GROMACS .gro file of N, CA and C in nm:
model
  258
    1UNK      N    1  -1.801  -0.600  -3.064
    1UNK     CA    2  -1.865  -0.700  -2.958
    1UNK      C    3  -1.823  -0.641  -2.848
    2UNK      N    4  -1.689  -0.730  -2.884
    2UNK     CA    5  -1.616  -0.758  -2.780
    2UNK      C    6  -1.557  -0.655  -2.694
    3UNK      N    7  -1.540  -0.510  -2.748
    3UNK     CA    8  -1.497  -0.393  -2.687
    3UNK      C    9  -1.613  -0.397  -2.590
    4UNK      N   10  -1.794  -0.410  -2.628
    4UNK     CA   11  -1.874  -0.391  -2.520
    4UNK      C   12  -1.875  -0.503  -2.403
    5UNK      N   13  -1.826  -0.593  -2.446
    5UNK     CA   14  -1.844  -0.718  -2.332
    5UNK      C   15  -1.705  -0.651  -2.243
    6UNK      N   16  -1.592  -0.624  -2.312
    6UNK     CA   17  -1.481  -0.576  -2.200
    6UNK      C   18  -1.536  -0.432  -2.131
    7UNK      N   19  -1.631  -0.370  -2.202
    7UNK     CA   20  -1.646  -0.210  -2.115
    7UNK      C   21  -1.800  -0.278  -2.009
    8UNK      N   22  -1.852  -0.396  -2.033
    8UNK     CA   23  -1.891  -0.389  -1.929
    8UNK      C   24  -1.844  -0.494  -1.806
    9UNK      N   25  -1.731  -0.590  -1.872
    9UNK     CA   26  -1.656  -0.645  -1.768
    9UNK      C   27  -1.612  -0.570  -1.666
   10UNK      N   28  -1.573  -0.455  -1.751
   10UNK     CA   29  -1.519  -0.337  -1.647
   10UNK      C   30  -1.544  -0.276  -1.558
   11UNK      N   31  -1.645  -0.247  -1.630
   11UNK     CA   32  -1.765  -0.147  -1.532
   11UNK      C   33  -1.849  -0.253  -1.391
   12UNK      N   34  -1.885  -0.367  -1.409
   12UNK     CA   35  -1.893  -0.464  -1.344
   12UNK      C   36  -1.789  -0.469  -1.241
   13UNK      N   37  -1.675  -0.493  -1.274
   13UNK     CA   38  -1.539  -0.485  -1.221
   13UNK      C   39  -1.553  -0.365  -1.081
   14UNK      N   40  -1.541  -0.252  -1.174
   14UNK     CA   41  -1.541  -0.118  -1.079
   14UNK      C   42  -1.682  -0.096  -0.991
   15UNK      N   43  -1.741  -0.169  -0.977
   15UNK     CA   44  -1.851  -0.150  -0.903
   15UNK      C   45  -1.854  -0.255  -0.802
   16UNK      N   46  -1.807  -0.374  -0.806
   16UNK     CA   47  -1.747  -0.419  -0.694
   16UNK      C   48  -1.648  -0.420  -0.672
   17UNK      N   49  -1.503  -0.358  -0.682
   17UNK     CA   50  -1.401  -0.390  -0.631
   17UNK      C   51  -1.365  -0.212  -0.643
   18UNK      N   52  -1.406  -0.124  -0.717
   18UNK     CA   53  -1.317  -0.001  -0.719
   18UNK      C   54  -1.326   0.058  -0.570
   19UNK      N   55  -1.392   0.081  -0.471
   19UNK     CA   56  -1.404   0.144  -0.370
   19UNK      C   57  -1.317   0.068  -0.275
   20UNK      N   58  -1.278  -0.046  -0.254
   20UNK     CA   59  -1.173  -0.109  -0.186
   20UNK      C   60  -1.045  -0.119  -0.259
   21UNK      N   61  -1.016  -0.063  -0.413
   21UNK     CA   62  -0.906  -0.068  -0.469
   21UNK      C   63  -0.888   0.123  -0.455
   22UNK      N   64  -0.933   0.170  -0.426
   22UNK     CA   65  -0.942   0.339  -0.393
   22UNK      C   66  -0.877   0.294  -0.260
   23UNK      N   67  -0.903   0.249  -0.179
   23UNK     CA   68  -0.867   0.263  -0.031
   23UNK      C   69  -0.781   0.193  -0.015
   24UNK      N   70  -0.702   0.097  -0.117
   24UNK     CA   71  -0.563   0.047  -0.078
   24UNK      C   72  -0.469   0.124  -0.157
   25UNK      N   73  -0.513   0.228  -0.249
   25UNK     CA   74  -0.416   0.303  -0.259
   25UNK      C   75  -0.388   0.423  -0.199
   26UNK      N   76  -0.490   0.426  -0.163
   26UNK     CA   77  -0.483   0.596  -0.027
   26UNK      C   78  -0.397   0.509   0.089
   27UNK      N   79  -0.434   0.410   0.098
   27UNK     CA   80  -0.323   0.338   0.226
   27UNK      C   81  -0.215   0.375   0.214
   28UNK      N   82  -0.173   0.267   0.066
   28UNK     CA   83  -0.039   0.307   0.025
   28UNK      C   84   0.052   0.444   0.068
   29UNK      N   85  -0.008   0.547  -0.011
   29UNK     CA   86  -0.009   0.693  -0.021
   29UNK      C   87   0.065   0.677   0.155
   30UNK      N   88  -0.063   0.715   0.241
   30UNK     CA   89  -0.062   0.757   0.378
   30UNK      C   90   0.034   0.637   0.437
   31UNK      N   91   0.099   0.522   0.401
   31UNK     CA   92   0.220   0.471   0.475
   31UNK      C   93   0.368   0.516   0.429
   32UNK      N   94   0.356   0.547   0.280
   32UNK     CA   95   0.469   0.583   0.271
   32UNK      C   96   0.503   0.728   0.331
   33UNK      N   97   0.402   0.827   0.360
   33UNK     CA   98   0.399   0.960   0.398
   33UNK      C   99   0.446   0.936   0.528
   34UNK      N  100   0.383   0.862   0.635
   34UNK     CA  101   0.395   0.815   0.766
   34UNK      C  102   0.544   0.767   0.775
   35UNK      N  103   0.587   0.637   0.656
   35UNK     CA  104   0.745   0.644   0.673
   35UNK      C  105   0.850   0.716   0.677
   36UNK      N  106   0.828   0.777   0.627
   36UNK     CA  107   0.949   0.939   0.566
   36UNK      C  108   0.912   0.988   0.700
   37UNK      N  109   0.755   1.031   0.776
   37UNK     CA  110   0.822   1.112   0.890
   37UNK      C  111   0.862   1.041   0.999
   38UNK      N  112   0.871   0.896   0.981
   38UNK     CA  113   0.923   0.831   1.079
   38UNK      C  114   1.061   0.783   1.087
   39UNK      N  115   1.095   0.814   0.973
   39UNK     CA  116   1.251   0.807   0.907
   39UNK      C  117   1.324   0.914   0.973
   40UNK      N  118   1.232   1.038   0.975
   40UNK     CA  119   1.287   1.160   0.993
   40UNK      C  120   1.294   1.193   1.143
   41UNK      N  121   1.199   1.106   1.210
   41UNK     CA  122   1.192   1.124   1.377
   41UNK      C  123   1.342   1.025   1.421
   42UNK      N  124   1.330   0.892   1.347
   42UNK     CA  125   1.446   0.815   1.373
   42UNK      C  126   1.592   0.872   1.379
   43UNK      N  127   1.611   0.956   1.243
   43UNK     CA  128   1.706   1.011   1.231
   43UNK      C  129   1.727   1.158   1.312
   44UNK      N  130   1.654   1.192   1.417
   44UNK     CA  131   1.696   1.310   1.488
   44UNK      C  132   1.689   1.238   1.606
   45UNK      N  133   1.594   1.109   1.663
   45UNK     CA  134   1.641   1.055   1.775
   45UNK      C  135   1.794   1.004   1.770
   46UNK      N  136   1.820   0.934   1.665
   46UNK     CA  137   1.979   0.875   1.661
   46UNK      C  138   2.075   1.014   1.643
   47UNK      N  139   2.026   1.076   1.659
   47UNK     CA  140   2.160   1.240   1.621
   47UNK      C  141   2.122   1.281   1.777
   48UNK      N  142   2.049   1.300   1.831
   48UNK     CA  143   2.032   1.369   2.003
   48UNK      C  144   2.062   1.248   2.091
   49UNK      N  145   2.131   1.110   2.037
   49UNK     CA  146   2.170   1.009   2.127
   49UNK      C  147   2.085   0.963   2.185
   50UNK      N  148   1.953   0.971   2.169
   50UNK     CA  149   1.878   0.839   2.213
   50UNK      C  150   1.896   0.705   2.191
   51UNK      N  151   1.837   0.639   2.218
   51UNK     CA  152   1.882   0.494   2.245
   51UNK      C  153   1.824   0.421   2.102
   52UNK      N  154   1.966   0.403   2.031
   52UNK     CA  155   1.906   0.357   1.869
   52UNK      C  156   1.797   0.251   1.884
   53UNK      N  157   1.792   0.124   1.963
   53UNK     CA  158   1.687   0.034   1.919
   53UNK      C  159   1.553   0.110   1.910
   54UNK      N  160   1.542   0.232   1.985
   54UNK     CA  161   1.388   0.304   1.981
   54UNK      C  162   1.371   0.368   1.826
   55UNK      N  163   1.518   0.389   1.773
   55UNK     CA  164   1.483   0.439   1.630
   55UNK      C  165   1.482   0.333   1.520
   56UNK      N  166   1.544   0.246   1.568
   56UNK     CA  167   1.503   0.106   1.503
   56UNK      C  168   1.405   0.010   1.493
   57UNK      N  169   1.326   0.031   1.615
   57UNK     CA  170   1.191   0.028   1.643
   57UNK      C  171   1.090   0.088   1.530
   58UNK      N  172   1.131   0.233   1.538
   58UNK     CA  173   1.047   0.309   1.477
   58UNK      C  174   1.071   0.262   1.315
   59UNK      N  175   1.168   0.275   1.263
   59UNK     CA  176   1.179   0.233   1.125
   59UNK      C  177   1.101   0.116   1.108
   60UNK      N  178   1.134  -0.021   1.178
   60UNK     CA  179   1.056  -0.156   1.141
   60UNK      C  180   0.905  -0.120   1.131
   61UNK      N  181   0.884  -0.025   1.213
   61UNK     CA  182   0.680  -0.062   1.238
   61UNK      C  183   0.649   0.037   1.125
   62UNK      N  184   0.769   0.149   1.034
   62UNK     CA  185   0.693   0.227   0.942
   62UNK      C  186   0.673   0.132   0.861
   63UNK      N  187   0.808   0.073   0.783
   63UNK     CA  188   0.862  -0.005   0.701
   63UNK      C  189   0.715  -0.123   0.694
   64UNK      N  190   0.718  -0.181   0.823
   64UNK     CA  191   0.569  -0.333   0.764
   64UNK      C  192   0.460  -0.243   0.750
   65UNK      N  193   0.445  -0.124   0.811
   65UNK     CA  194   0.278  -0.026   0.726
   65UNK      C  195   0.301  -0.023   0.579
   66UNK      N  196   0.399  -0.020   0.527
   66UNK     CA  197   0.433  -0.028   0.354
   66UNK      C  198   0.430  -0.109   0.302
   67UNK      N  199   0.509  -0.201   0.354
   67UNK     CA  200   0.492  -0.390   0.295
   67UNK      C  201   0.364  -0.398   0.295
   68UNK      N  202   0.293  -0.405   0.384
   68UNK     CA  203   0.140  -0.422   0.402
   68UNK      C  204   0.052  -0.374   0.307
   69UNK      N  205   0.097  -0.211   0.260
   69UNK     CA  206  -0.027  -0.190   0.173
   69UNK      C  207   0.032  -0.180   0.036
   70UNK      N  208   0.163  -0.204  -0.026
   70UNK     CA  209   0.184  -0.261  -0.149
   70UNK      C  210   0.156  -0.426  -0.181
   71UNK      N  211   0.122  -0.492  -0.046
   71UNK     CA  212   0.084  -0.611  -0.046
   71UNK      C  213  -0.044  -0.645  -0.105
   72UNK      N  214  -0.121  -0.526  -0.037
   72UNK     CA  215  -0.245  -0.508  -0.119
   72UNK      C  216  -0.296  -0.469  -0.217
   73UNK      N  217  -0.184  -0.347  -0.236
   73UNK     CA  218  -0.231  -0.304  -0.401
   73UNK      C  219  -0.162  -0.430  -0.506
   74UNK      N  220  -0.043  -0.499  -0.494
   74UNK     CA  221  -0.032  -0.604  -0.541
   74UNK      C  222  -0.175  -0.715  -0.576
   75UNK      N  223  -0.198  -0.747  -0.469
   75UNK     CA  224  -0.343  -0.826  -0.455
   75UNK      C  225  -0.422  -0.787  -0.551
   76UNK      N  226  -0.446  -0.646  -0.545
   76UNK     CA  227  -0.567  -0.576  -0.656
   76UNK      C  228  -0.518  -0.587  -0.802
   77UNK      N  229  -0.380  -0.559  -0.795
   77UNK     CA  230  -0.356  -0.596  -0.966
   77UNK      C  231  -0.349  -0.710  -1.017
   78UNK      N  232  -0.350  -0.837  -0.912
   78UNK     CA  233  -0.359  -1.007  -0.969
   78UNK      C  234  -0.513  -0.981  -0.973
   79UNK      N  235  -0.633  -0.932  -0.891
   79UNK     CA  236  -0.729  -0.988  -0.947
   79UNK      C  237  -0.783  -0.886  -0.994
   80UNK      N  238  -0.729  -0.779  -1.065
   80UNK     CA  239  -0.764  -0.753  -1.195
   80UNK      C  240  -0.717  -0.823  -1.312
   81UNK      N  241  -0.596  -0.901  -1.299
   81UNK     CA  242  -0.574  -0.994  -1.432
   81UNK      C  243  -0.624  -1.111  -1.445
   82UNK      N  244  -0.708  -1.152  -1.278
   82UNK     CA  245  -0.779  -1.290  -1.290
   82UNK      C  246  -0.895  -1.254  -1.382
   83UNK      N  247  -0.945  -1.162  -1.320
   83UNK     CA  248  -1.102  -1.114  -1.400
   83UNK      C  249  -1.074  -1.058  -1.537
   84UNK      N  250  -0.970  -1.029  -1.593
   84UNK     CA  251  -0.913  -1.029  -1.752
   84UNK      C  252  -0.939  -0.850  -1.776
   85UNK      N  253  -0.946  -0.767  -1.693
   85UNK     CA  254  -0.966  -0.635  -1.680
   85UNK      C  255  -0.812  -0.556  -1.743
   86UNK      N  256  -0.688  -0.561  -1.663
   86UNK     CA  257  -0.552  -0.548  -1.741
   86UNK      C  258  -0.489  -0.634  -1.816
   0.00000   0.00000   0.00000
């Protein structure tokens, strides 16, 4: 009986928040890939004696995207705990 209620609660949660969580997970993966690409670009920029502030700006912007994506996923985890799913 308890398992049935938990399954029903999990199904209702997935119906309401499942697509949002999937978007957040995808956003996190994309942010990490972009951050890696930007790190390579910044490394080339410094290696070619371009202005270091330009490379620093690229790094800050890309890392900001990663932090935002990680924050969204953390909120999803906290929401799952509040709903009693995890």
